[in-house]
Amino acid sequence: DGEDLTKQLKMYKEFLEASKVVSKMIGKKQFAFSRQKLAVQLEASFLPPPGLTVGELAKTFAEVIRRLDPYVNLPSEVIKKSINIQEKIASIRERIFREVTTNFSEILKDAKDKTEIIVSFLALLELIKQRSVVARQSGSFNDITIERIETA
């Protein structure tokens, strides 16, 4: 078909032109390509519903502003510094190598919240796993004694 052949020839011509442009870019060693931004103009427009009065519009905006108030006046809270388990491991390791033996209650003496207590316990478990310390407890709910393991 003549029309189909014309379309194919036009496409071939476009591909041929594009390949020439790409060849020039490769020759210049320009391998970064960007998409051109399409020029689109949008006109700002406001089409209020028919029958809307100034009073209704003002009332609606007042309601929107009233609903925003809880978000604008959010209570400010103090941001707590979270304790890192690696920092706690280093802290316990430093203490135990300085003092040879200590109690777990001494490590928790400066703890500010439950999270820090939990992290301290996990750090102690990690040090036991690494065979850096030994933990002993004489009975249920008694204090845990932590001793450093002497390396040969």
Tab-separated table of N, CA and C in Angstrom:
chain	number	residue	atom	x	y	z
A	1	ASP	N	0.856	-1.185	0.000
A	1	ASP	CA	0.000	0.000	0.000
A	1	ASP	C	0.889	1.230	0.000
A	2	GLY	N	0.526	2.216	-0.786
A	2	GLY	CA	1.315	3.444	-0.943
A	2	GLY	C	1.394	4.262	0.334
A	3	GLU	N	0.259	4.367	1.053
A	3	GLU	CA	0.232	5.137	2.310
A	3	GLU	C	1.132	4.499	3.358
A	4	ASP	N	1.081	3.183	3.467
A	4	ASP	CA	1.875	2.446	4.441
A	4	ASP	C	3.366	2.603	4.138
A	5	LEU	N	3.715	2.556	2.865
A	5	LEU	CA	5.104	2.728	2.449
A	5	LEU	C	5.594	4.124	2.811
A	6	THR	N	4.746	5.125	2.649
A	6	THR	CA	5.093	6.508	2.986
A	6	THR	C	5.370	6.635	4.480
A	7	LYS	N	4.511	6.034	5.297
A	7	LYS	CA	4.709	6.072	6.756
A	7	LYS	C	6.037	5.403	7.137
A	8	GLN	N	6.303	4.263	6.524
A	8	GLN	CA	7.528	3.535	6.843
A	8	GLN	C	8.760	4.335	6.440
A	9	LEU	N	8.697	5.020	5.286
A	9	LEU	CA	9.821	5.835	4.832
A	9	LEU	C	10.047	7.033	5.761
A	10	LYS	N	8.949	7.639	6.245
A	10	LYS	CA	9.075	8.747	7.184
A	10	LYS	C	9.711	8.273	8.489
A	11	MET	N	9.275	7.104	8.986
A	11	MET	CA	9.859	6.548	10.207
A	11	MET	C	11.341	6.234	9.999
A	12	TYR	N	11.675	5.680	8.841
A	12	TYR	CA	13.060	5.373	8.539
A	12	TYR	C	13.906	6.639	8.544
A	13	LYS	N	13.362	7.712	7.966
A	13	LYS	CA	14.079	8.986	7.911
A	13	LYS	C	14.300	9.531	9.326
A	14	GLU	N	13.286	9.413	10.208
A	14	GLU	CA	13.419	9.880	11.591
A	14	GLU	C	14.489	9.075	12.326
A	15	PHE	N	14.488	7.759	12.153
A	15	PHE	CA	15.491	6.919	12.788
A	15	PHE	C	16.893	7.239	12.259
A	16	LEU	N	17.004	7.500	10.975
A	16	LEU	CA	18.286	7.837	10.372
A	16	LEU	C	18.818	9.143	10.951
A	17	GLU	N	17.944	10.167	11.090
A	17	GLU	CA	18.345	11.455	11.676
A	17	GLU	C	18.753	11.269	13.139
A	18	ALA	N	17.993	10.472	13.887
A	18	ALA	CA	18.303	10.224	15.295
A	18	ALA	C	19.637	9.494	15.436
A	19	SER	N	19.911	8.545	14.540
A	19	SER	CA	21.180	7.810	14.621
A	19	SER	C	22.361	8.740	14.336
A	20	LYS	N	22.175	9.733	13.467
A	20	LYS	CA	23.248	10.700	13.186
A	20	LYS	C	23.536	11.541	14.439
A	21	VAL	N	22.475	11.948	15.146
A	21	VAL	CA	22.645	12.735	16.373
A	21	VAL	C	23.358	11.905	17.431
A	22	VAL	N	22.944	10.653	17.582
A	22	VAL	CA	23.572	9.769	18.567
A	22	VAL	C	25.035	9.528	18.197
A	23	SER	N	25.341	9.353	16.929
A	23	SER	CA	26.718	9.138	16.483
A	23	SER	C	27.593	10.339	16.823
A	24	LYS	N	27.044	11.560	16.632
A	24	LYS	CA	27.794	12.773	16.985
A	24	LYS	C	28.077	12.810	18.486
A	25	MET	N	27.081	12.452	19.295
A	25	MET	CA	27.258	12.458	20.755
A	25	MET	C	28.313	11.444	21.178
A	26	ILE	N	28.282	10.274	20.555
A	26	ILE	CA	29.270	9.245	20.883
A	26	ILE	C	30.657	9.719	20.465
A	27	GLY	N	30.744	10.388	19.331
A	27	GLY	CA	32.023	10.929	18.868
A	27	GLY	C	32.580	11.964	19.842
A	28	LYS	N	31.703	12.737	20.473
A	28	LYS	CA	32.131	13.749	21.460
A	28	LYS	C	32.305	13.134	22.848
A	29	LYS	N	32.047	11.831	22.946
A	29	LYS	CA	32.092	11.097	24.224
A	29	LYS	C	31.130	11.712	25.247
A	30	GLN	N	29.989	12.098	24.756
A	30	GLN	CA	28.933	12.650	25.607
A	30	GLN	C	27.908	11.541	25.823
A	31	PHE	N	27.978	10.885	27.003
A	31	PHE	CA	27.141	9.725	27.247
A	31	PHE	C	26.001	9.988	28.219
A	32	ALA	N	25.856	11.201	28.684
A	32	ALA	CA	24.744	11.519	29.593
A	32	ALA	C	23.674	12.235	28.793
A	33	PHE	N	22.468	11.767	28.910
A	33	PHE	CA	21.372	12.336	28.147
A	33	PHE	C	20.280	12.787	29.098
A	34	SER	N	19.659	13.862	28.759
A	34	SER	CA	18.547	14.328	29.591
A	34	SER	C	17.326	14.534	28.706
A	35	ARG	N	16.193	14.388	29.325
A	35	ARG	CA	14.940	14.587	28.613
A	35	ARG	C	14.609	16.071	28.638
A	36	GLN	N	14.235	16.598	27.496
A	36	GLN	CA	13.877	18.006	27.461
A	36	GLN	C	12.547	18.204	28.155
A	37	LYS	N	12.461	19.297	28.883
A	37	LYS	CA	11.232	19.599	29.598
A	37	LYS	C	10.207	20.142	28.602
A	38	LEU	N	9.031	19.579	28.661
A	38	LEU	CA	7.978	20.030	27.780
A	38	LEU	C	7.421	21.351	28.279
A	39	ALA	N	7.228	22.264	27.385
A	39	ALA	CA	6.688	23.569	27.753
A	39	ALA	C	5.173	23.451	27.871
A	40	VAL	N	4.719	23.448	29.096
A	40	VAL	CA	3.296	23.355	29.358
A	40	VAL	C	2.902	24.551	30.202
A	41	GLN	N	1.969	25.295	29.724
A	41	GLN	CA	1.507	26.449	30.482
A	41	GLN	C	0.155	26.134	31.090
A	42	LEU	N	0.080	26.366	32.382
A	42	LEU	CA	-1.169	26.178	33.077
A	42	LEU	C	-1.626	27.518	33.615
A	43	GLU	N	-2.840	27.834	33.348
A	43	GLU	CA	-3.386	29.077	33.864
A	43	GLU	C	-4.094	28.792	35.176
A	44	ALA	N	-3.798	29.631	36.156
A	44	ALA	CA	-4.466	29.484	37.438
A	44	ALA	C	-5.884	30.020	37.295
A	45	SER	N	-6.801	29.214	37.731
A	45	SER	CA	-8.187	29.674	37.643
A	45	SER	C	-8.969	29.106	38.810
A	46	PHE	N	-9.967	29.813	39.229
A	46	PHE	CA	-10.831	29.393	40.309
A	46	PHE	C	-12.257	29.553	39.825
A	47	LEU	N	-12.957	28.458	39.802
A	47	LEU	CA	-14.347	28.503	39.378
A	47	LEU	C	-15.218	28.062	40.551
A	48	PRO	N	-15.700	29.035	41.310
A	48	PRO	CA	-16.543	28.671	42.447
A	48	PRO	C	-17.865	28.092	41.971
A	49	PRO	N	-18.471	27.254	42.807
A	49	PRO	CA	-19.766	26.701	42.428
A	49	PRO	C	-20.809	27.823	42.309
A	50	PRO	N	-21.754	27.658	41.434
A	50	PRO	CA	-22.771	28.685	41.294
A	50	PRO	C	-23.563	28.850	42.594
A	51	GLY	N	-23.834	30.074	42.950
A	51	GLY	CA	-24.625	30.362	44.146
A	51	GLY	C	-23.795	30.482	45.408
A	52	LEU	N	-22.469	30.387	45.319
A	52	LEU	CA	-21.603	30.511	46.490
A	52	LEU	C	-21.507	31.985	46.880
A	53	THR	N	-21.778	32.250	48.150
A	53	THR	CA	-21.714	33.637	48.617
A	53	THR	C	-20.400	33.875	49.340
A	54	VAL	N	-20.068	35.136	49.518
A	54	VAL	CA	-18.842	35.514	50.215
A	54	VAL	C	-18.883	35.011	51.658
A	55	GLY	N	-20.033	35.088	52.281
A	55	GLY	CA	-20.182	34.628	53.660
A	55	GLY	C	-19.919	33.140	53.798
A	56	GLU	N	-20.444	32.341	52.870
A	56	GLU	CA	-20.208	30.894	52.910
A	56	GLU	C	-18.736	30.569	52.702
A	57	LEU	N	-18.101	31.303	51.802
A	57	LEU	CA	-16.682	31.095	51.532
A	57	LEU	C	-15.856	31.436	52.771
A	58	ALA	N	-16.171	32.546	53.426
A	58	ALA	CA	-15.460	32.955	54.638
A	58	ALA	C	-15.662	31.932	55.743
A	59	LYS	N	-16.874	31.423	55.875
A	59	LYS	CA	-17.193	30.428	56.893
A	59	LYS	C	-16.396	29.130	56.645
A	60	THR	N	-16.298	28.724	55.386
A	60	THR	CA	-15.556	27.521	55.022
A	60	THR	C	-14.074	27.685	55.342
A	61	PHE	N	-13.500	28.837	54.987
A	61	PHE	CA	-12.085	29.074	55.283
A	61	PHE	C	-11.840	29.126	56.786
A	62	ALA	N	-12.744	29.715	57.537
A	62	ALA	CA	-12.603	29.761	58.993
A	62	ALA	C	-12.603	28.349	59.573
A	63	GLU	N	-13.454	27.475	59.056
A	63	GLU	CA	-13.512	26.086	59.512
A	63	GLU	C	-12.212	25.351	59.190
A	64	VAL	N	-11.670	25.580	58.007
A	64	VAL	CA	-10.400	24.944	57.621
A	64	VAL	C	-9.285	25.410	58.554
A	65	ILE	N	-9.232	26.689	58.836
A	65	ILE	CA	-8.200	27.233	59.727
A	65	ILE	C	-8.380	26.688	61.143
A	66	ARG	N	-9.614	26.548	61.591
A	66	ARG	CA	-9.873	25.996	62.924
A	66	ARG	C	-9.373	24.556	63.015
A	67	ARG	N	-9.563	23.774	61.944
A	67	ARG	CA	-9.094	22.387	61.939
A	67	ARG	C	-7.576	22.301	61.905
A	68	LEU	N	-6.909	23.290	61.351
A	68	LEU	CA	-5.448	23.297	61.290
A	68	LEU	C	-4.817	23.626	62.634
A	69	ASP	N	-5.562	24.268	63.529
A	69	ASP	CA	-5.020	24.722	64.805
A	69	ASP	C	-4.330	23.615	65.594
A	70	PRO	N	-4.902	22.406	65.721
A	70	PRO	CA	-4.189	21.361	66.474
A	70	PRO	C	-2.830	21.005	65.859
A	71	TYR	N	-2.702	21.121	64.553
A	71	TYR	CA	-1.432	20.808	63.912
A	71	TYR	C	-0.418	21.920	64.104
A	72	VAL	N	-0.889	23.140	64.107
A	72	VAL	CA	0.004	24.288	64.267
A	72	VAL	C	0.506	24.368	65.707
A	73	ASN	N	-0.359	24.111	66.669
A	73	ASN	CA	-0.007	24.226	68.075
A	73	ASN	C	0.288	22.864	68.708
A	74	LEU	N	1.041	22.036	68.014
A	74	LEU	CA	1.418	20.739	68.556
A	74	LEU	C	2.281	20.944	69.792
A	75	PRO	N	2.088	20.144	70.817
A	75	PRO	CA	2.930	20.297	72.008
A	75	PRO	C	4.362	19.905	71.680
A	76	SER	N	5.280	20.705	72.147
A	76	SER	CA	6.688	20.383	71.876
A	76	SER	C	7.177	19.430	72.950
A	77	GLU	N	7.798	18.356	72.520
A	77	GLU	CA	8.327	17.365	73.438
A	77	GLU	C	9.840	17.371	73.350
A	78	VAL	N	10.445	17.024	74.422
A	78	VAL	CA	11.893	16.940	74.450
A	78	VAL	C	12.300	15.671	73.720
A	79	ILE	N	13.236	15.814	72.824
A	79	ILE	CA	13.716	14.661	72.073
A	79	ILE	C	14.763	13.951	72.926
A	80	LYS	N	14.512	12.672	73.204
A	80	LYS	CA	15.419	11.897	74.033
A	80	LYS	C	16.548	11.352	73.176
A	81	LYS	N	17.741	11.351	73.747
A	81	LYS	CA	18.874	10.759	73.054
A	81	LYS	C	18.765	9.249	73.218
A	82	SER	N	18.706	8.554	72.115
A	82	SER	CA	18.622	7.102	72.202
A	82	SER	C	20.028	6.543	72.371
A	83	ILE	N	20.121	5.478	73.126
A	83	ILE	CA	21.420	4.870	73.406
A	83	ILE	C	21.675	3.765	72.389
A	84	ASN	N	22.849	3.729	71.884
A	84	ASN	CA	23.258	2.745	70.895
A	84	ASN	C	23.849	1.541	71.635
A	85	ILE	N	23.521	0.345	71.212
A	85	ILE	CA	24.024	-0.853	71.894
A	85	ILE	C	25.545	-0.944	71.784
A	86	GLN	N	26.105	-0.507	70.671
A	86	GLN	CA	27.567	-0.533	70.519
A	86	GLN	C	28.228	0.403	71.528
A	87	GLU	N	27.610	1.565	71.751
A	87	GLU	CA	28.137	2.499	72.749
A	87	GLU	C	28.070	1.877	74.138
A	88	LYS	N	26.976	1.185	74.433
A	88	LYS	CA	26.800	0.576	75.757
A	88	LYS	C	27.797	-0.555	75.951
A	89	ILE	N	28.027	-1.365	74.917
A	89	ILE	CA	29.022	-2.439	75.003
A	89	ILE	C	30.393	-1.844	75.308
A	90	ALA	N	30.747	-0.781	74.600
A	90	ALA	CA	32.045	-0.133	74.828
A	90	ALA	C	32.132	0.427	76.240
A	91	SER	N	31.044	1.003	76.724
A	91	SER	CA	31.014	1.569	78.072
A	91	SER	C	31.215	0.486	79.137
A	92	ILE	N	30.494	-0.631	79.001
A	92	ILE	CA	30.627	-1.728	79.976
A	92	ILE	C	32.022	-2.334	79.891
A	93	ARG	N	32.514	-2.522	78.677
A	93	ARG	CA	33.844	-3.100	78.482
A	93	ARG	C	34.911	-2.206	79.145
A	94	GLU	N	34.788	-0.905	78.929
A	94	GLU	CA	35.742	0.037	79.522
A	94	GLU	C	35.679	-0.036	81.055
A	95	ARG	N	34.478	-0.084	81.587
A	95	ARG	CA	34.305	-0.136	83.047
A	95	ARG	C	34.875	-1.433	83.631
A	96	ILE	N	34.591	-2.543	82.988
A	96	ILE	CA	35.023	-3.829	83.523
A	96	ILE	C	36.537	-3.988	83.409
A	97	PHE	N	37.152	-3.428	82.405
A	97	PHE	CA	38.604	-3.513	82.282
A	97	PHE	C	39.293	-2.524	83.203
A	98	ARG	N	38.574	-1.541	83.650
A	98	ARG	CA	39.107	-0.583	84.618
A	98	ARG	C	38.977	-1.137	86.041
A	99	GLU	N	37.855	-1.801	86.337
A	99	GLU	CA	37.554	-2.230	87.702
A	99	GLU	C	37.677	-3.740	87.920
A	100	VAL	N	37.879	-4.539	86.922
A	100	VAL	CA	37.985	-6.004	86.946
A	100	VAL	C	36.651	-6.669	87.275
A	101	THR	N	35.922	-6.171	88.274
A	101	THR	CA	34.624	-6.740	88.625
A	101	THR	C	33.666	-5.612	89.009
A	102	THR	N	32.399	-5.806	88.696
A	102	THR	CA	31.380	-4.816	89.048
A	102	THR	C	30.036	-5.518	89.120
A	103	ASN	N	29.057	-4.823	89.614
A	103	ASN	CA	27.701	-5.353	89.681
A	103	ASN	C	26.858	-4.715	88.583
A	104	PHE	N	25.875	-5.462	88.136
A	104	PHE	CA	24.990	-4.947	87.087
A	104	PHE	C	24.220	-3.721	87.588
A	105	SER	N	23.905	-3.691	88.879
A	105	SER	CA	23.183	-2.540	89.432
A	105	SER	C	24.025	-1.274	89.322
A	106	GLU	N	25.358	-1.401	89.391
A	106	GLU	CA	26.240	-0.235	89.239
A	106	GLU	C	26.195	0.297	87.806
A	107	ILE	N	26.076	-0.619	86.865
A	107	ILE	CA	25.985	-0.209	85.456
A	107	ILE	C	24.660	0.505	85.216
A	108	LEU	N	23.606	0.043	85.893
A	108	LEU	CA	22.278	0.634	85.700
A	108	LEU	C	22.055	1.901	86.523
A	109	LYS	N	23.004	2.236	87.369
A	109	LYS	CA	22.846	3.379	88.264
A	109	LYS	C	22.541	4.677	87.499
A	110	ASP	N	23.157	4.855	86.350
A	110	ASP	CA	22.962	6.083	85.572
A	110	ASP	C	21.894	5.942	84.483
A	111	ALA	N	21.215	4.807	84.432
A	111	ALA	CA	20.185	4.586	83.402
A	111	ALA	C	19.022	5.557	83.632
A	112	LYS	N	18.540	6.149	82.545
A	112	LYS	CA	17.491	7.156	82.631
A	112	LYS	C	16.099	6.605	82.359
A	113	ASP	N	16.019	5.469	81.659
A	113	ASP	CA	14.708	4.907	81.320
A	113	ASP	C	14.813	3.406	81.060
A	114	LYS	N	13.659	2.795	80.813
A	114	LYS	CA	13.607	1.345	80.591
A	114	LYS	C	14.425	0.934	79.372
A	115	THR	N	14.396	1.759	78.350
A	115	THR	CA	15.117	1.428	77.122
A	115	THR	C	16.604	1.278	77.406
A	116	GLU	N	17.139	2.184	78.189
A	116	GLU	CA	18.567	2.110	78.495
A	116	GLU	C	18.876	0.876	79.342
A	117	ILE	N	17.971	0.478	80.220
A	117	ILE	CA	18.167	-0.732	81.025
A	117	ILE	C	18.193	-1.959	80.114
A	118	ILE	N	17.260	-2.012	79.185
A	118	ILE	CA	17.189	-3.146	78.247
A	118	ILE	C	18.438	-3.203	77.386
A	119	VAL	N	18.868	-2.052	76.871
A	119	VAL	CA	20.064	-2.005	76.026
A	119	VAL	C	21.287	-2.425	76.839
A	120	SER	N	21.342	-2.012	78.109
A	120	SER	CA	22.465	-2.405	78.971
A	120	SER	C	22.494	-3.923	79.146
A	121	PHE	N	21.336	-4.524	79.363
A	121	PHE	CA	21.274	-5.974	79.530
A	121	PHE	C	21.689	-6.686	78.239
A	122	LEU	N	21.223	-6.192	77.111
A	122	LEU	CA	21.609	-6.795	75.829
A	122	LEU	C	23.112	-6.643	75.590
A	123	ALA	N	23.672	-5.506	75.989
A	123	ALA	CA	25.113	-5.299	75.847
A	123	ALA	C	25.879	-6.289	76.711
A	124	LEU	N	25.392	-6.517	77.929
A	124	LEU	CA	26.023	-7.498	78.815
A	124	LEU	C	25.970	-8.901	78.197
A	125	LEU	N	24.826	-9.266	77.646
A	125	LEU	CA	24.707	-10.573	76.993
A	125	LEU	C	25.686	-10.701	75.825
A	126	GLU	N	25.853	-9.633	75.076
A	126	GLU	CA	26.791	-9.656	73.946
A	126	GLU	C	28.227	-9.832	74.436
A	127	LEU	N	28.591	-9.165	75.524
A	127	LEU	CA	29.940	-9.308	76.074
A	127	LEU	C	30.172	-10.730	76.588
A	128	ILE	N	29.125	-11.338	77.164
A	128	ILE	CA	29.238	-12.733	77.602
A	128	ILE	C	29.435	-13.637	76.380
A	129	LYS	N	28.680	-13.380	75.333
A	129	LYS	CA	28.780	-14.169	74.098
A	129	LYS	C	30.174	-14.042	73.484
A	130	GLN	N	30.750	-12.841	73.565
A	130	GLN	CA	32.099	-12.614	73.013
A	130	GLN	C	33.200	-13.160	73.932
A	131	ARG	N	32.799	-13.694	75.065
A	131	ARG	CA	33.721	-14.230	76.062
A	131	ARG	C	34.681	-13.163	76.585
A	132	SER	N	34.152	-11.959	76.758
A	132	SER	CA	34.929	-10.875	77.358
A	132	SER	C	34.700	-10.808	78.857
A	133	VAL	N	33.495	-11.221	79.296
A	133	VAL	CA	33.139	-11.169	80.712
A	133	VAL	C	32.410	-12.447	81.105
A	134	VAL	N	32.349	-12.653	82.443
A	134	VAL	CA	31.569	-13.738	83.008
A	134	VAL	C	30.569	-13.093	83.948
A	135	ALA	N	29.335	-13.574	83.928
A	135	ALA	CA	28.302	-13.054	84.827
A	135	ALA	C	27.898	-14.146	85.794
A	136	ARG	N	27.789	-13.762	87.071
A	136	ARG	CA	27.377	-14.722	88.099
A	136	ARG	C	26.249	-14.096	88.903
A	137	GLN	N	25.347	-14.962	89.341
A	137	GLN	CA	24.230	-14.502	90.171
A	137	GLN	C	24.007	-15.566	91.252
A	138	SER	N	24.055	-15.140	92.520
A	138	SER	CA	23.975	-16.103	93.620
A	138	SER	C	22.582	-16.672	93.816
A	139	GLY	N	21.557	-15.984	93.350
A	139	GLY	CA	20.197	-16.483	93.502
A	139	GLY	C	19.241	-15.660	92.655
A	140	SER	N	18.022	-16.141	92.531
A	140	SER	CA	17.018	-15.404	91.759
A	140	SER	C	16.815	-14.006	92.338
A	141	PHE	N	16.754	-13.050	91.500
A	141	PHE	CA	16.524	-11.645	91.838
A	141	PHE	C	17.685	-11.014	92.600
A	142	ASN	N	18.817	-11.710	92.764
A	142	ASN	CA	20.008	-11.112	93.363
A	142	ASN	C	20.760	-10.353	92.287
A	143	ASP	N	21.664	-9.480	92.714
A	143	ASP	CA	22.433	-8.679	91.774
A	143	ASP	C	23.368	-9.566	90.952
A	144	ILE	N	23.601	-9.185	89.726
A	144	ILE	CA	24.486	-9.921	88.827
A	144	ILE	C	25.887	-9.345	88.980
A	145	THR	N	26.848	-10.217	89.267
A	145	THR	CA	28.250	-9.790	89.366
A	145	THR	C	28.908	-10.064	88.024
A	146	ILE	N	29.595	-9.048	87.519
A	146	ILE	CA	30.253	-9.161	86.212
A	146	ILE	C	31.760	-9.125	86.442
A	147	GLU	N	32.471	-10.112	85.900
A	147	GLU	CA	33.911	-10.183	86.049
A	147	GLU	C	34.543	-10.277	84.678
A	148	ARG	N	35.683	-9.662	84.547
A	148	ARG	CA	36.399	-9.726	83.272
A	148	ARG	C	37.101	-11.060	83.169
A	149	ILE	N	37.194	-11.589	81.965
A	149	ILE	CA	37.903	-12.836	81.717
A	149	ILE	C	39.336	-12.478	81.399
A	150	GLU	N	40.248	-13.056	82.147
A	150	GLU	CA	41.673	-12.805	81.926
A	150	GLU	C	42.113	-13.569	80.695
A	151	THR	N	42.740	-12.877	79.770
A	151	THR	CA	43.263	-13.532	78.568
A	151	THR	C	44.731	-13.856	78.761
A	152	ALA	N	45.129	-14.958	78.228
A	152	ALA	CA	46.511	-15.431	78.429
A	152	ALA	C	47.469	-14.709	77.532
